[in-house]
mmCIF file of C-alpha atoms in Angstrom:
data_model
loop_
_atom_site.group_PDB
_atom_site.id
_atom_site.type_symbol
_atom_site.label_atom_id
_atom_site.label_comp_id
_atom_site.label_asym_id
_atom_site.label_seq_id
_atom_site.Cartn_x
_atom_site.Cartn_y
_atom_site.Cartn_z
ATOM 1 C CA MET A 1 0.000 0.000 0.000
ATOM 2 C CA THR A 2 2.875 2.289 0.733
ATOM 3 C CA ASN A 3 4.504 1.707 -2.646
ATOM 4 C CA TYR A 4 1.211 2.429 -4.400
ATOM 5 C CA GLN A 5 0.806 5.769 -2.592
ATOM 6 C CA SER A 6 4.386 6.713 -3.431
ATOM 7 C CA ILE A 7 3.867 5.976 -7.109
ATOM 8 C CA LYS A 8 0.627 7.942 -7.079
ATOM 9 C CA SER A 9 2.273 10.983 -5.479
ATOM 10 C CA LEU A 10 5.177 10.831 -7.964
ATOM 11 C CA ARG A 11 2.683 10.893 -10.829
ATOM 12 C CA LYS A 12 1.104 14.027 -9.343
ATOM 13 C CA TYR A 13 4.513 15.766 -9.076
ATOM 14 C CA HIS A 14 5.372 14.707 -12.617
ATOM 15 C CA LEU A 15 2.093 16.093 -13.954
ATOM 16 C CA THR A 16 2.613 19.349 -12.032
ATOM 17 C CA ALA A 17 6.158 19.758 -13.456
ATOM 18 C CA ILE A 18 4.867 19.239 -17.011
ATOM 19 C CA LEU A 19 2.171 21.902 -16.518
ATOM 20 C CA LEU A 20 4.713 24.406 -15.125
ATOM 21 C CA CYS A 21 7.083 23.830 -18.065
ATOM 22 C CA TRP A 22 4.243 24.251 -20.562
ATOM 23 C CA PHE A 23 3.099 27.496 -18.880
ATOM 24 C CA GLY A 24 6.647 28.878 -18.839
ATOM 25 C CA CYS A 25 7.180 28.111 -22.542
ATOM 26 C CA ALA A 26 3.842 29.686 -23.481
ATOM 27 C CA HIS A 27 4.640 32.790 -21.427
ATOM 28 C CA ALA A 28 8.113 33.078 -22.994
ATOM 29 C CA GLN A 29 6.621 32.994 -26.499
ATOM 30 C CA GLU A 30 4.394 35.966 -25.645
ATOM 31 C CA ASP A 31 7.356 38.203 -24.651
ATOM 32 C CA VAL A 32 8.072 41.008 -27.124
ATOM 33 C CA ASP A 33 11.603 41.532 -28.437
ATOM 34 C CA THR A 34 12.922 44.744 -26.826
ATOM 35 C CA ILE A 35 16.137 45.035 -28.858
ATOM 36 C CA LYS A 36 16.455 48.490 -30.446
ATOM 37 C CA HIS A 37 18.546 49.041 -33.550
ATOM 38 C CA LEU A 38 20.618 52.215 -33.357
ATOM 39 C CA ARG A 39 20.571 54.576 -36.324
ATOM 40 C CA GLU A 40 23.866 54.629 -38.210
ATOM 41 C CA VAL A 41 25.804 57.919 -38.041
ATOM 42 C CA ILE A 42 27.054 59.109 -41.452
ATOM 43 C CA VAL A 43 30.057 61.449 -41.766
ATOM 44 C CA GLN A 44 29.847 64.029 -44.595
ATOM 45 C CA GLY A 45 33.260 65.688 -44.261
ATOM 46 C CA TYR A 46 34.873 63.680 -47.068
ATOM 47 C CA LEU A 47 34.571 63.226 -50.810
ATOM 48 C CA THR A 48 31.998 60.484 -50.190
ATOM 49 C CA LYS A 49 29.703 59.891 -47.234
ATOM 50 C CA GLN A 50 30.834 57.105 -44.923
ATOM 51 C CA PRO A 51 29.856 55.599 -41.550
ATOM 52 C CA ILE A 52 31.544 57.217 -38.566
ATOM 53 C CA LEU A 53 33.061 53.883 -37.451
ATOM 54 C CA GLN A 54 34.883 53.623 -40.803
ATOM 55 C CA SER A 55 36.187 57.182 -40.736
ATOM 56 C CA PRO A 56 40.005 57.417 -40.431
ATOM 57 C CA ALA A 57 39.826 60.665 -38.440
ATOM 58 C CA SER A 58 38.472 61.869 -35.111
ATOM 59 C CA VAL A 59 34.968 63.121 -35.920
ATOM 60 C CA ALA A 60 32.191 64.455 -33.681
ATOM 61 C CA ILE A 61 28.616 65.213 -34.722
ATOM 62 C CA LEU A 62 25.878 67.271 -33.081
ATOM 63 C CA ASP A 63 22.506 66.664 -34.738
ATOM 64 C CA LYS A 64 19.289 68.640 -34.438
ATOM 65 C CA ASN A 65 18.066 66.733 -31.380
ATOM 66 C CA GLU A 66 21.250 67.429 -29.424
ATOM 67 C CA LEU A 67 21.302 71.092 -30.440
ATOM 68 C CA SER A 68 17.671 71.600 -29.416
ATOM 69 C CA LYS A 69 18.421 70.379 -25.878
ATOM 70 C CA ASN A 70 20.564 73.452 -25.291
ATOM 71 C CA SER A 71 19.984 77.184 -25.493
ATOM 72 C CA GLN A 72 19.141 78.573 -28.936
ATOM 73 C CA GLN A 73 20.702 81.935 -28.109
ATOM 74 C CA SER A 74 24.260 80.579 -28.325
ATOM 75 C CA LEU A 75 26.140 77.586 -29.703
ATOM 76 C CA LEU A 76 28.413 77.502 -26.662
ATOM 77 C CA PRO A 77 26.495 75.026 -24.401
ATOM 78 C CA ALA A 78 26.116 72.421 -27.159
ATOM 79 C CA VAL A 79 29.651 72.742 -28.588
ATOM 80 C CA ASN A 80 31.294 72.397 -25.166
ATOM 81 C CA THR A 81 29.752 68.930 -24.775
ATOM 82 C CA VAL A 82 32.140 67.591 -27.457
ATOM 83 C CA PRO A 83 35.463 66.226 -26.087
ATOM 84 C CA GLY A 84 38.531 68.115 -27.337
ATOM 85 C CA ILE A 85 36.568 71.228 -28.313
ATOM 86 C CA ARG A 86 36.321 74.428 -26.304
ATOM 87 C CA MET A 87 34.168 77.465 -27.125
ATOM 88 C CA GLU A 88 34.199 80.762 -25.221
ATOM 89 C CA GLU A 89 31.890 83.763 -25.463
ATOM 90 C CA ARG A 90 33.415 86.841 -23.815
ATOM 91 C CA SER A 91 30.383 88.963 -24.632
ATOM 92 C CA PRO A 92 27.185 88.285 -26.634
ATOM 93 C CA GLY A 93 28.247 87.292 -30.139
ATOM 94 C CA SER A 94 32.025 87.354 -29.504
ATOM 95 C CA TYR A 95 33.145 83.745 -29.909
ATOM 96 C CA ARG A 96 36.457 81.935 -29.540
ATOM 97 C CA LEU A 97 36.742 78.333 -30.675
ATOM 98 C CA SER A 98 39.481 75.829 -29.877
ATOM 99 C CA ILE A 99 39.930 72.374 -31.364
ATOM 100 C CA ARG A 100 42.704 70.482 -29.600
ATOM 101 C CA GLY A 101 44.405 73.556 -28.190
ATOM 102 C CA SER A 102 44.358 75.852 -31.243
ATOM 103 C CA LEU A 103 42.826 78.591 -29.070
ATOM 104 C CA LEU A 104 46.326 79.655 -28.002
ATOM 105 C CA ARG A 105 46.939 81.023 -31.507
ATOM 106 C CA SER A 106 43.693 82.973 -31.777
ATOM 107 C CA PRO A 107 43.417 85.436 -28.880
ATOM 108 C CA PHE A 108 40.814 87.448 -30.807
ATOM 109 C CA GLY A 109 38.049 85.665 -32.701
ATOM 110 C CA VAL A 110 38.064 82.272 -34.433
ATOM 111 C CA ARG A 111 41.279 81.485 -36.337
ATOM 112 C CA ASN A 112 43.221 78.442 -37.500
ATOM 113 C CA ILE A 113 39.921 76.611 -38.059
ATOM 114 C CA LYS A 114 37.968 76.319 -41.301
ATOM 115 C CA VAL A 115 34.197 76.717 -40.972
ATOM 116 C CA TYR A 116 31.712 75.893 -43.730
ATOM 117 C CA LEU A 117 28.003 76.685 -43.821
ATOM 118 C CA ASN A 118 25.997 74.448 -46.175
ATOM 119 C CA ASN A 119 29.251 73.545 -48.012
ATOM 120 C CA LEU A 120 30.145 77.226 -48.568
ATOM 121 C CA PRO A 121 33.173 78.727 -46.737
ATOM 122 C CA LEU A 122 32.352 80.996 -43.812
ATOM 123 C CA THR A 123 36.084 81.569 -43.210
ATOM 124 C CA ASP A 124 37.599 84.478 -45.141
ATOM 125 C CA ALA A 125 40.914 84.508 -47.012
ATOM 126 C CA GLY A 126 42.769 85.793 -43.932
ATOM 127 C CA GLY A 127 41.717 82.795 -41.834
ATOM 128 C CA ASN A 128 39.163 84.640 -39.699
ATOM 129 C CA THR A 129 35.716 83.147 -39.154
ATOM 130 C CA TYR A 130 32.668 85.177 -38.196
ATOM 131 C CA ILE A 131 30.481 82.552 -36.554
ATOM 132 C CA ASN A 132 28.401 85.315 -34.973
ATOM 133 C CA LEU A 133 26.872 86.047 -38.397
ATOM 134 C CA VAL A 134 24.775 82.881 -38.100
ATOM 135 C CA ASP A 135 21.941 82.529 -35.613
ATOM 136 C CA PRO A 136 22.194 79.249 -33.624
ATOM 137 C CA ALA A 137 18.462 78.598 -34.028
ATOM 138 C CA LEU A 138 18.955 78.223 -37.805
ATOM 139 C CA VAL A 139 21.660 75.535 -37.515
ATOM 140 C CA ASP A 140 20.470 71.909 -37.595
ATOM 141 C CA ARG A 141 23.760 69.997 -37.670
ATOM 142 C CA LEU A 142 27.389 70.483 -36.638
ATOM 143 C CA GLU A 143 30.216 68.190 -37.713
ATOM 144 C CA PHE A 144 33.746 68.534 -36.318
ATOM 145 C CA LEU A 145 36.919 67.149 -37.932
ATOM 146 C CA LYS A 146 39.656 67.352 -35.336
ATOM 147 C CA GLY A 147 43.354 67.757 -35.943
ATOM 148 C CA PRO A 148 45.453 67.559 -39.118
ATOM 149 C CA ASP A 149 42.849 65.561 -41.018
ATOM 150 C CA GLY A 150 41.191 68.926 -41.624
ATOM 151 C CA SER A 151 43.894 69.593 -44.236
ATOM 152 C CA LEU A 152 41.401 68.139 -46.717
ATOM 153 C CA PHE A 153 39.905 71.647 -46.639
ATOM 154 C CA GLY A 154 43.163 73.588 -46.941
ATOM 155 C CA ALA A 155 46.242 74.409 -44.892
ATOM 156 C CA ASN A 156 45.228 74.393 -41.251
ATOM 157 C CA SER A 157 46.121 72.440 -38.158
ATOM 158 C CA GLY A 158 43.172 73.238 -35.907
ATOM 159 C CA GLY A 159 40.396 71.377 -37.659
ATOM 160 C CA VAL A 160 37.172 71.898 -39.594
ATOM 161 C CA VAL A 161 33.595 72.722 -38.582
ATOM 162 C CA LEU A 162 30.759 71.930 -40.988
ATOM 163 C CA MET A 163 27.473 73.728 -40.257
ATOM 164 C CA GLU A 164 24.219 72.812 -41.961
ATOM 165 C CA SER A 165 20.648 74.000 -42.123
ATOM 166 C CA ILE A 166 18.696 71.015 -43.393
ATOM 167 C CA THR A 167 15.498 70.889 -45.437
ATOM 168 C CA GLY A 168 13.062 68.078 -44.778
ATOM 169 C CA SER A 169 9.438 67.196 -44.197
ATOM 170 C CA PRO A 170 6.823 69.985 -44.103
ATOM 171 C CA ALA A 171 7.030 71.911 -40.838
ATOM 172 C CA LEU A 172 6.458 75.341 -39.322
ATOM 173 C CA THR A 173 8.186 76.317 -36.069
ATOM 174 C CA ALA A 174 8.468 79.541 -34.094
ATOM 175 C CA SER A 175 9.815 80.551 -30.706
ATOM 176 C CA VAL A 176 10.267 83.690 -28.597
ATOM 177 C CA THR A 177 12.670 83.942 -25.644
ATOM 178 C CA GLY A 178 13.490 86.735 -23.235
ATOM 179 C CA GLY A 179 15.888 87.137 -20.344
ATOM 180 C CA SER A 180 17.933 89.436 -18.171
ATOM 181 C CA TYR A 181 20.378 92.103 -19.405
ATOM 182 C CA GLY A 182 18.072 93.028 -22.268
ATOM 183 C CA MET A 183 18.165 89.616 -23.941
ATOM 184 C CA PHE A 184 15.480 88.975 -26.572
ATOM 185 C CA HIS A 185 15.430 86.268 -29.216
ATOM 186 C CA GLU A 186 12.848 85.135 -31.753
ATOM 187 C CA ASN A 187 12.960 82.843 -34.772
ATOM 188 C CA LEU A 188 10.589 81.556 -37.405
ATOM 189 C CA ARG A 189 11.209 78.629 -39.753
ATOM 190 C CA MET A 190 9.160 76.935 -42.453
ATOM 191 C CA GLN A 191 10.069 74.114 -44.781
ATOM 192 C CA ASN A 192 8.336 71.932 -47.332
ATOM 193 C CA SER A 193 9.056 69.152 -49.800
ATOM 194 C CA SER A 194 7.077 68.192 -52.865
ATOM 195 C CA GLY A 195 8.196 65.555 -55.322
ATOM 196 C CA LYS A 196 11.745 66.392 -56.369
ATOM 197 C CA THR A 197 11.800 69.843 -54.772
ATOM 198 C CA GLU A 198 12.706 70.828 -51.199
ATOM 199 C CA TRP A 199 12.960 74.291 -49.698
ATOM 200 C CA SER A 200 13.417 75.929 -46.316
ATOM 201 C CA LEU A 201 13.191 79.524 -45.069
ATOM 202 C CA GLY A 202 14.356 80.763 -41.681
ATOM 203 C CA GLN A 203 14.458 84.131 -39.935
ATOM 204 C CA ALA A 204 15.866 85.070 -36.532
ATOM 205 C CA TYR A 205 16.391 88.257 -34.527
ATOM 206 C CA GLN A 206 18.415 88.581 -31.335
ATOM 207 C CA ARG A 207 19.585 91.415 -29.130
ATOM 208 C CA ALA A 208 21.444 91.436 -25.814
ATOM 209 C CA ASP A 209 23.166 94.069 -23.684
ATOM 210 C CA GLY A 210 25.481 91.759 -21.773
ATOM 211 C CA TYR A 211 26.425 92.162 -18.110
ATOM 212 C CA ARG A 212 29.409 94.500 -18.658
ATOM 213 C CA GLN A 213 29.763 97.961 -20.062
ATOM 214 C CA HIS A 214 30.473 98.276 -23.800
ATOM 215 C CA SER A 215 28.762 94.919 -24.418
ATOM 216 C CA PHE A 216 25.980 94.892 -26.956
ATOM 217 C CA MET A 217 24.710 92.756 -29.833
ATOM 218 C CA LYS A 218 21.888 93.127 -32.307
ATOM 219 C CA ARG A 219 21.563 90.610 -35.153
ATOM 220 C CA LEU A 220 19.005 89.976 -37.867
ATOM 221 C CA THR A 221 19.569 86.785 -39.844
ATOM 222 C CA GLY A 222 17.763 85.160 -42.763
ATOM 223 C CA ILE A 223 18.568 81.819 -44.417
ATOM 224 C CA GLY A 224 17.024 80.235 -47.490
ATOM 225 C CA THR A 225 17.878 76.791 -48.870
ATOM 226 C CA GLY A 226 16.483 74.806 -51.760
ATOM 227 C CA ALA A 227 17.195 71.590 -53.628
ATOM 228 C CA VAL A 228 15.893 70.279 -56.941
ATOM 229 C CA LYS A 229 16.583 66.731 -58.117
ATOM 230 C CA TYR A 230 16.890 66.143 -61.849
ATOM 231 C CA GLY A 231 18.084 63.301 -64.010
ATOM 232 C CA LEU A 232 18.987 59.970 -62.459
ATOM 233 C CA ASP A 233 21.250 61.082 -59.626
ATOM 234 C CA ASN A 234 21.722 64.850 -59.883
ATOM 235 C CA THR A 235 20.759 67.613 -57.453
ATOM 236 C CA MET A 236 20.923 71.388 -57.838
ATOM 237 C CA LYS A 237 21.109 73.297 -54.536
ATOM 238 C CA LEU A 238 20.514 76.949 -53.695
ATOM 239 C CA PHE A 239 21.620 78.700 -50.521
ATOM 240 C CA VAL A 240 21.105 82.341 -49.485
ATOM 241 C CA LEU A 241 22.384 83.960 -46.267
ATOM 242 C CA TYR A 242 21.566 87.469 -45.063
ATOM 243 C CA SER A 243 22.956 88.805 -41.808
ATOM 244 C CA ASP A 244 22.893 92.313 -40.346
ATOM 245 C CA LEU A 245 25.076 92.370 -37.228
ATOM 246 C CA HIS A 246 26.104 95.063 -34.800
ATOM 247 C CA TYR A 247 27.926 94.210 -31.609
ATOM 248 C CA GLN A 248 30.342 95.673 -29.106
ATOM 249 C CA THR A 249 32.810 93.788 -26.960
ATOM 250 C CA PRO A 250 34.829 95.141 -24.014
ATOM 251 C CA GLY A 251 38.601 94.916 -24.018
ATOM 252 C CA GLY A 252 40.321 92.350 -21.842
ATOM 253 C CA LEU A 253 42.494 93.400 -18.910
#
């Protein structure tokens, strides 16, 4: 009688184990795959576009999402998040930019660094760059090429900065910001795409008095971009920049 009860209880345990295994397998099949595929980062600072992991140089990219997380009155907060790059703003609109220590050679303004806006040079023939001509709210992408690899764009040892205002899906955005020391900033952007044509228009106005005497900036900026695709693999692009800038900066002691 004892052996019979033992066999009967073992059958119950066996049946219970089978039911638990079946329930676990059924529950595992209902789980949803949570793996997320990361979007590939493409570097544009070469003759052909290539993934950032295959780039032979030290490259850093700030896209529209990263730029929008910071203040739209200045590029300084977003740029200083990139390792090896240092930006200073002594007064509103007076920038200094260093890529791997090149700031030591440019005590006034941005020098020893080539800057391009929508593939057009923003750096003049003397090597000076007037980044303050461009409103930060109208920039959608920043790409940095650090070190001597920037020689692809001419004789320089500091590096290269590529700035872009990108056209895309239909959108209309506007913002108004105010602050202390007479700071006021507003911008309006609209863009559209239809078939083989894309266009974008942006306008921004900013003024600030600064917190020191002889500090002042007033800037009105307008940007227009367009692209028309024709043929099999051809694109004609148009870019227009208008900037009216007046600013004062105090001398350093």
